[in-house]
Amino acid sequence: MNGAGQALLEARGITKIYPGVVALDGVDFQVNAGEVHCLAGENGAGKSTLIEILGGSYPKDGGTIRVAGREVEFSSPRHAQEMGIAVLHQELPVLPHLSVAENIFLSRQPLRGGRLVSYVEMNRQARRWLEVIRADVDPRALLGDLPISRQQLVSIAKALSLEARVIIFDEPSAVLATAELRRLFEIINSLKAEGRGIVYISHRLEEIFEIGDRVTVLRNGKRVGTEQIANIDRGTLIKMLVGREIDESQIGGGAGPAERPEPVLEVRGLARKGVLQDIHFTLNRGEILGVYGLVGAGRTELARALIGADRVDAGEILLEGRRLKITSPREAIRSGLCLSPEDRKTQGVFLEKTVQDNICLPSLKSLKSGLFVSYLKIARYAADFVSKLRIVTPSLRQHVKYLSGGNQQKVVLAKWLGMKLKVFIFDEPTRGIDVGAKEEIRGLIRGLAREGKSVIMISSEIPEILGISDRVAVMHEGRIEAILPRREATREKLMAYSMGAKGA
Amino acid sequence: MKLKTNQILGDYGLFLVLLLLVIVSAILSPLFFSYINLANLLTQASFTGLLALGMTFVILMGGIDLSVGSVVGFSSILYASILHGAFFTFMPKEIFIYQGAPKLTPILPLPLDILFVLAVGAVIGLASGFLSYRFRIHSFIITLCVMIFTRGLAISYTRGQPLFGVPDPVSFLAYGMPAKIPMPTIIWLGASLLSLLFLRYTRFGRGIYAVGGGEEAARLSGIQPAWYRISPYVASGFFSALVGIMMSGRMGCGDPKIGQGWELDAIAAVVIGGTSLSGGKGSVGGTVVGVLIMGLIINIMNLLAIEAYPQQMAKGIIIIAALALHSALSKRRSR
């Protein structure tokens, strides 16, 4: 069925202009029945803008959209939905206080007597759509009580219930772990077999090659090209994406373990009821310890416990042989530990604050002159990091929300670099940022290790983990199943341990 | 099994608090279960209850309405002035000094005068909602301004004087006792029941929850937020005006100064009832219980003959205690 179907959705010459920026410049994009059309591009390339326009969220400034051959002008997301286009947004905008069924049928609830919402009927229909994708989800459960992977399934069920002919997935893998992604791919393949058109957006090349039939690459708001996946290789695609060549094999190459390991952080028997059990590990000076696991394995919980953001029920943490009593992030920072959190936008940076405010916040104490904070010192201090880390921003006073994901992540890093810390914990530092910036972030992390800092690096991307870590800890259901030195760590072992298969 | 107990405590914790207060009240005062006291308690609760009902719509949608007390004052004086056969604005001061029963020649016949005042209340709400939506200003600010303006309007209307002589048909709304149940209570509970059904069983009602839970998510689900954002204020203004009319009937006069601070009682009742101030979560049923809890607290202190000023202190503390208990119970559940 590959790519042979008729055109379900045809966009020609789509242009979108924001004040001062041309977000999309005459982009053509077509989705056929029974194909998976990948959309790739660095952040800021215009992918999101394009799907918002195709999904009816934003009006376009130029070009035409045809659905099944007929020209349409979308007036709202609802209009696009009625025309059979459904968008599954990356940061699933869901209503956590409403039930699964209501999230599926919001504003289209089945009525009885023509007026009143029939919950019985709504739950029945919701269950039917969930069964289609074999999702084991109770339609009556509150959506907010479900893990994000299940929420994704609910969104797919919703798209099906809309009888969508074209389903647009906006970076689903950013929130799913490997096993869940497998499930998603199965579902996508069955949707494809039914003759629906799928648009799949991802930063991960391997996914594009696995699931895609065609790929369209955007760069700086322009279409670089559309290719059959079968006709291109990774190198070509990377070149299309970044406009220059990046040697992917360079992902490897950590600082290498020191001659004589010198323990910096020792964790003994750390436990938190229901999420972490009996965690033991040692982190050496200049070492990068990768932490891999499926979503829900307890990786983020471990990071939060280490810096005192969550209480622990048992266990001890030793820093350079001294026992730490960490009960708050403030104390952790004082002792020399910091965390770059998974949810960058809400926990890593202050979106509404400027670049310099974000960078200087933890170091304000040392940026005073006399009693008061010195803005001169702040500006110098921030400017120093902006140039050192090559943060791309028009000014130090730019609000962080206008920066790309990669640059936001660098701001998080800069925040901690000036603090003379010993242990850096990174929770998914490269999630949702583009290929070029990912490698830059990894480079910065490797640089830290080379300077003798110790790093814990949590990631869901196996190549990244294998590439950067000196050792890899694999978590499963709140435990560390295994800690593997780099030369013993393989993709298969990581997958096996992360799914709880011992002695793989 | 343990988990189940916790869940029950979380879901029905509010009722347990109410039950606890009833038991304590009954023990503390033998008068508590007398018909007169209960009727009095329910009547008092009904006025707060109607304001809290409108407030529930607004808070569920993610806003707040500080103007309700002022709207009560304005509709009270507006209604009385219609009965007096004139819109009195800016008339010489002497007219308002009470000189025996006035001759009533209302401008509008009976049901129309009430409907007119209700419509004015709704329009004030519409203005709050529209301004907040159109100019993207937080409803706290907008309704604070509307509160100040409306109170000023009410007071300038008669230069601060009350207007006496509100006749019987209206006092029935305030004092009537069909089937020995206070009329205000019937109105309150009836309106609450209708609102509960509306919020639970209509698409529009579900839309209010959705917009309160996340406007962008609701928009992407095909809801156009404008009217969902504005209409809760209309409901709130409407119920405030209803309370204003009933208060006129109850006092036998229109009083521009009545209702000061009532918005806070209404907000407190809604929050005690478990509705989240950030929107999207809560229920009318919870608000009804919250209103009763507030009413009980005041009632029992009255029965114990505690003076008015210490009552305020006690009220503040007891509200916090009730919220803390409720929060502790629901936290255990979410564990």
mmCIF file with all atom_site columns, N, CA, C and O in Angstrom, chain B residues 42-67:
data_model
loop_
_atom_site.group_PDB
_atom_site.id
_atom_site.type_symbol
_atom_site.label_atom_id
_atom_site.label_alt_id
_atom_site.label_comp_id
_atom_site.label_asym_id
_atom_site.label_entity_id
_atom_site.label_seq_id
_atom_site.pdbx_PDB_ins_code
_atom_site.Cartn_x
_atom_site.Cartn_y
_atom_site.Cartn_z
_atom_site.occupancy
_atom_site.B_iso_or_equiv
_atom_site.pdbx_formal_charge
_atom_site.auth_seq_id
_atom_site.auth_comp_id
_atom_site.auth_asym_id
_atom_site.auth_atom_id
_atom_site.pdbx_PDB_model_num
ATOM 1   N N  . LEU B 1 42 ? -31.471 27.811 57.477 1.00 0.00 ? 42 LEU B N  1
ATOM 2   C CA . LEU B 1 42 ? -31.592 27.574 56.035 1.00 0.00 ? 42 LEU B CA 1
ATOM 3   C C  . LEU B 1 42 ? -31.849 28.870 55.278 1.00 0.00 ? 42 LEU B C  1
ATOM 4   O O  . LEU B 1 42 ? -31.305 29.087 54.197 1.00 0.00 ? 42 LEU B O  1
ATOM 5   N N  . THR B 1 43 ? -32.666 29.747 55.866 1.00 0.00 ? 43 THR B N  1
ATOM 6   C CA . THR B 1 43 ? -32.936 31.017 55.198 1.00 0.00 ? 43 THR B CA 1
ATOM 7   C C  . THR B 1 43 ? -31.645 31.811 55.024 1.00 0.00 ? 43 THR B C  1
ATOM 8   O O  . THR B 1 43 ? -31.337 32.300 53.933 1.00 0.00 ? 43 THR B O  1
ATOM 9   N N  . GLN B 1 44 ? -30.917 31.908 56.125 1.00 0.00 ? 44 GLN B N  1
ATOM 10  C CA . GLN B 1 44 ? -29.653 32.650 56.065 1.00 0.00 ? 44 GLN B CA 1
ATOM 11  C C  . GLN B 1 44 ? -28.724 32.047 55.004 1.00 0.00 ? 44 GLN B C  1
ATOM 12  O O  . GLN B 1 44 ? -28.119 32.751 54.214 1.00 0.00 ? 44 GLN B O  1
ATOM 13  N N  . ALA B 1 45 ? -28.643 30.704 55.038 1.00 0.00 ? 45 ALA B N  1
ATOM 14  C CA . ALA B 1 45 ? -27.729 30.020 54.118 1.00 0.00 ? 45 ALA B CA 1
ATOM 15  C C  . ALA B 1 45 ? -28.145 30.242 52.667 1.00 0.00 ? 45 ALA B C  1
ATOM 16  O O  . ALA B 1 45 ? -27.310 30.269 51.769 1.00 0.00 ? 45 ALA B O  1
ATOM 17  N N  . SER B 1 46 ? -29.466 30.452 52.448 1.00 0.00 ? 46 SER B N  1
ATOM 18  C CA . SER B 1 46 ? -29.949 30.527 51.072 1.00 0.00 ? 46 SER B CA 1
ATOM 19  C C  . SER B 1 46 ? -29.373 31.725 50.330 1.00 0.00 ? 46 SER B C  1
ATOM 20  O O  . SER B 1 46 ? -29.079 31.640 49.140 1.00 0.00 ? 46 SER B O  1
ATOM 21  N N  . PHE B 1 47 ? -29.223 32.853 51.043 1.00 0.00 ? 47 PHE B N  1
ATOM 22  C CA . PHE B 1 47 ? -28.704 34.043 50.370 1.00 0.00 ? 47 PHE B CA 1
ATOM 23  C C  . PHE B 1 47 ? -27.242 33.837 49.969 1.00 0.00 ? 47 PHE B C  1
ATOM 24  O O  . PHE B 1 47 ? -26.866 34.043 48.817 1.00 0.00 ? 47 PHE B O  1
ATOM 25  N N  . THR B 1 48 ? -26.429 33.412 50.947 1.00 0.00 ? 48 THR B N  1
ATOM 26  C CA . THR B 1 48 ? -25.050 33.065 50.590 1.00 0.00 ? 48 THR B CA 1
ATOM 27  C C  . THR B 1 48 ? -25.051 32.009 49.497 1.00 0.00 ? 48 THR B C  1
ATOM 28  O O  . THR B 1 48 ? -24.231 32.028 48.574 1.00 0.00 ? 48 THR B O  1
ATOM 29  N N  . GLY B 1 49 ? -25.997 31.056 49.635 1.00 0.00 ? 49 GLY B N  1
ATOM 30  C CA . GLY B 1 49 ? -26.050 29.920 48.720 1.00 0.00 ? 49 GLY B CA 1
ATOM 31  C C  . GLY B 1 49 ? -26.259 30.339 47.280 1.00 0.00 ? 49 GLY B C  1
ATOM 32  O O  . GLY B 1 49 ? -25.610 29.820 46.371 1.00 0.00 ? 49 GLY B O  1
ATOM 33  N N  . LEU B 1 50 ? -27.167 31.310 47.065 1.00 0.00 ? 50 LEU B N  1
ATOM 34  C CA . LEU B 1 50 ? -27.411 31.749 45.684 1.00 0.00 ? 50 LEU B CA 1
ATOM 35  C C  . LEU B 1 50 ? -26.196 32.464 45.116 1.00 0.00 ? 50 LEU B C  1
ATOM 36  O O  . LEU B 1 50 ? -25.846 32.295 43.951 1.00 0.00 ? 50 LEU B O  1
ATOM 37  N N  . LEU B 1 51 ? -25.542 33.276 45.960 1.00 0.00 ? 51 LEU B N  1
ATOM 38  C CA . LEU B 1 51 ? -24.326 33.947 45.485 1.00 0.00 ? 51 LEU B CA 1
ATOM 39  C C  . LEU B 1 51 ? -23.247 32.912 45.180 1.00 0.00 ? 51 LEU B C  1
ATOM 40  O O  . LEU B 1 51 ? -22.542 32.994 44.173 1.00 0.00 ? 51 LEU B O  1
ATOM 41  N N  . ALA B 1 52 ? -23.117 31.936 46.076 1.00 0.00 ? 52 ALA B N  1
ATOM 42  C CA . ALA B 1 52 ? -22.090 30.907 45.891 1.00 0.00 ? 52 ALA B CA 1
ATOM 43  C C  . ALA B 1 52 ? -22.386 30.061 44.653 1.00 0.00 ? 52 ALA B C  1
ATOM 44  O O  . ALA B 1 52 ? -21.472 29.578 43.978 1.00 0.00 ? 52 ALA B O  1
ATOM 45  N N  . LEU B 1 53 ? -23.668 29.920 44.331 1.00 0.00 ? 53 LEU B N  1
ATOM 46  C CA . LEU B 1 53 ? -24.045 29.142 43.148 1.00 0.00 ? 53 LEU B CA 1
ATOM 47  C C  . LEU B 1 53 ? -23.520 29.822 41.878 1.00 0.00 ? 53 LEU B C  1
ATOM 48  O O  . LEU B 1 53 ? -22.862 29.192 41.047 1.00 0.00 ? 53 LEU B O  1
ATOM 49  N N  . GLY B 1 54 ? -23.802 31.122 41.776 1.00 0.00 ? 54 GLY B N  1
ATOM 50  C CA . GLY B 1 54 ? -23.266 31.860 40.623 1.00 0.00 ? 54 GLY B CA 1
ATOM 51  C C  . GLY B 1 54 ? -21.759 31.814 40.610 1.00 0.00 ? 54 GLY B C  1
ATOM 52  O O  . GLY B 1 54 ? -21.122 31.635 39.571 1.00 0.00 ? 54 GLY B O  1
ATOM 53  N N  . MET B 1 55 ? -21.181 31.954 41.816 1.00 0.00 ? 55 MET B N  1
ATOM 54  C CA . MET B 1 55 ? -19.723 31.947 41.946 1.00 0.00 ? 55 MET B CA 1
ATOM 55  C C  . MET B 1 55 ? -19.148 30.601 41.486 1.00 0.00 ? 55 MET B C  1
ATOM 56  O O  . MET B 1 55 ? -18.058 30.539 40.924 1.00 0.00 ? 55 MET B O  1
ATOM 57  N N  . THR B 1 56 ? -19.897 29.518 41.723 1.00 0.00 ? 56 THR B N  1
ATOM 58  C CA . THR B 1 56 ? -19.415 28.192 41.318 1.00 0.00 ? 56 THR B CA 1
ATOM 59  C C  . THR B 1 56 ? -19.219 28.128 39.799 1.00 0.00 ? 56 THR B C  1
ATOM 60  O O  . THR B 1 56 ? -18.211 27.617 39.314 1.00 0.00 ? 56 THR B O  1
ATOM 61  N N  . PHE B 1 57 ? -20.189 28.674 39.063 1.00 0.00 ? 57 PHE B N  1
ATOM 62  C CA . PHE B 1 57 ? -20.047 28.714 37.604 1.00 0.00 ? 57 PHE B CA 1
ATOM 63  C C  . PHE B 1 57 ? -18.752 29.437 37.225 1.00 0.00 ? 57 PHE B C  1
ATOM 64  O O  . PHE B 1 57 ? -17.977 28.975 36.391 1.00 0.00 ? 57 PHE B O  1
ATOM 65  N N  . VAL B 1 58 ? -18.563 30.614 37.872 1.00 0.00 ? 58 VAL B N  1
ATOM 66  C CA . VAL B 1 58 ? -17.408 31.443 37.496 1.00 0.00 ? 58 VAL B CA 1
ATOM 67  C C  . VAL B 1 58 ? -16.101 30.740 37.847 1.00 0.00 ? 58 VAL B C  1
ATOM 68  O O  . VAL B 1 58 ? -15.169 30.680 37.040 1.00 0.00 ? 58 VAL B O  1
ATOM 69  N N  . ILE B 1 59 ? -16.032 30.172 39.049 1.00 0.00 ? 59 ILE B N  1
ATOM 70  C CA . ILE B 1 59 ? -14.775 29.565 39.492 1.00 0.00 ? 59 ILE B CA 1
ATOM 71  C C  . ILE B 1 59 ? -14.494 28.275 38.696 1.00 0.00 ? 59 ILE B C  1
ATOM 72  O O  . ILE B 1 59 ? -13.351 27.999 38.343 1.00 0.00 ? 59 ILE B O  1
ATOM 73  N N  . LEU B 1 60 ? -15.541 27.518 38.390 1.00 0.00 ? 60 LEU B N  1
ATOM 74  C CA . LEU B 1 60 ? -15.337 26.313 37.579 1.00 0.00 ? 60 LEU B CA 1
ATOM 75  C C  . LEU B 1 60 ? -14.720 26.671 36.238 1.00 0.00 ? 60 LEU B C  1
ATOM 76  O O  . LEU B 1 60 ? -13.900 25.945 35.690 1.00 0.00 ? 60 LEU B O  1
ATOM 77  N N  . MET B 1 61 ? -15.121 27.824 35.707 1.00 0.00 ? 61 MET B N  1
ATOM 78  C CA . MET B 1 61 ? -14.613 28.253 34.409 1.00 0.00 ? 61 MET B CA 1
ATOM 79  C C  . MET B 1 61 ? -13.200 28.817 34.551 1.00 0.00 ? 61 MET B C  1
ATOM 80  O O  . MET B 1 61 ? -12.524 29.073 33.554 1.00 0.00 ? 61 MET B O  1
ATOM 81  N N  . GLY B 1 62 ? -12.749 28.978 35.791 1.00 0.00 ? 62 GLY B N  1
ATOM 82  C CA . GLY B 1 62 ? -11.383 29.455 35.983 1.00 0.00 ? 62 GLY B CA 1
ATOM 83  C C  . GLY B 1 62 ? -11.288 30.931 36.321 1.00 0.00 ? 62 GLY B C  1
ATOM 84  O O  . GLY B 1 62 ? -10.205 31.499 36.327 1.00 0.00 ? 62 GLY B O  1
ATOM 85  N N  . GLY B 1 63 ? -12.407 31.578 36.614 1.00 0.00 ? 63 GLY B N  1
ATOM 86  C CA . GLY B 1 63 ? -12.374 32.995 36.972 1.00 0.00 ? 63 GLY B CA 1
ATOM 87  C C  . GLY B 1 63 ? -12.761 33.224 38.420 1.00 0.00 ? 63 GLY B C  1
ATOM 88  O O  . GLY B 1 63 ? -12.757 32.301 39.238 1.00 0.00 ? 63 GLY B O  1
ATOM 89  N N  . ILE B 1 64 ? -13.062 34.457 38.733 1.00 0.00 ? 64 ILE B N  1
ATOM 90  C CA . ILE B 1 64 ? -13.543 34.807 40.069 1.00 0.00 ? 64 ILE B CA 1
ATOM 91  C C  . ILE B 1 64 ? -14.437 36.031 39.888 1.00 0.00 ? 64 ILE B C  1
ATOM 92  O O  . ILE B 1 64 ? -14.240 36.795 38.945 1.00 0.00 ? 64 ILE B O  1
ATOM 93  N N  . ASP B 1 65 ? -15.445 36.194 40.739 1.00 0.00 ? 65 ASP B N  1
ATOM 94  C CA . ASP B 1 65 ? -16.336 37.347 40.619 1.00 0.00 ? 65 ASP B CA 1
ATOM 95  C C  . ASP B 1 65 ? -16.436 38.060 41.961 1.00 0.00 ? 65 ASP B C  1
ATOM 96  O O  . ASP B 1 65 ? -17.108 37.601 42.868 1.00 0.00 ? 65 ASP B O  1
ATOM 97  N N  . LEU B 1 66 ? -15.744 39.183 42.078 1.00 0.00 ? 66 LEU B N  1
ATOM 98  C CA . LEU B 1 66 ? -15.765 39.941 43.326 1.00 0.00 ? 66 LEU B CA 1
ATOM 99  C C  . LEU B 1 66 ? -16.934 40.909 43.393 1.00 0.00 ? 66 LEU B C  1
ATOM 100 O O  . LEU B 1 66 ? -17.154 41.539 44.409 1.00 0.00 ? 66 LEU B O  1
ATOM 101 N N  . SER B 1 67 ? -17.691 41.026 42.291 1.00 0.00 ? 67 SER B N  1
ATOM 102 C CA . SER B 1 67 ? -18.689 42.089 42.230 1.00 0.00 ? 67 SER B CA 1
ATOM 103 C C  . SER B 1 67 ? -20.037 41.683 42.826 1.00 0.00 ? 67 SER B C  1
ATOM 104 O O  . SER B 1 67 ? -20.934 42.500 42.904 1.00 0.00 ? 67 SER B O  1
#
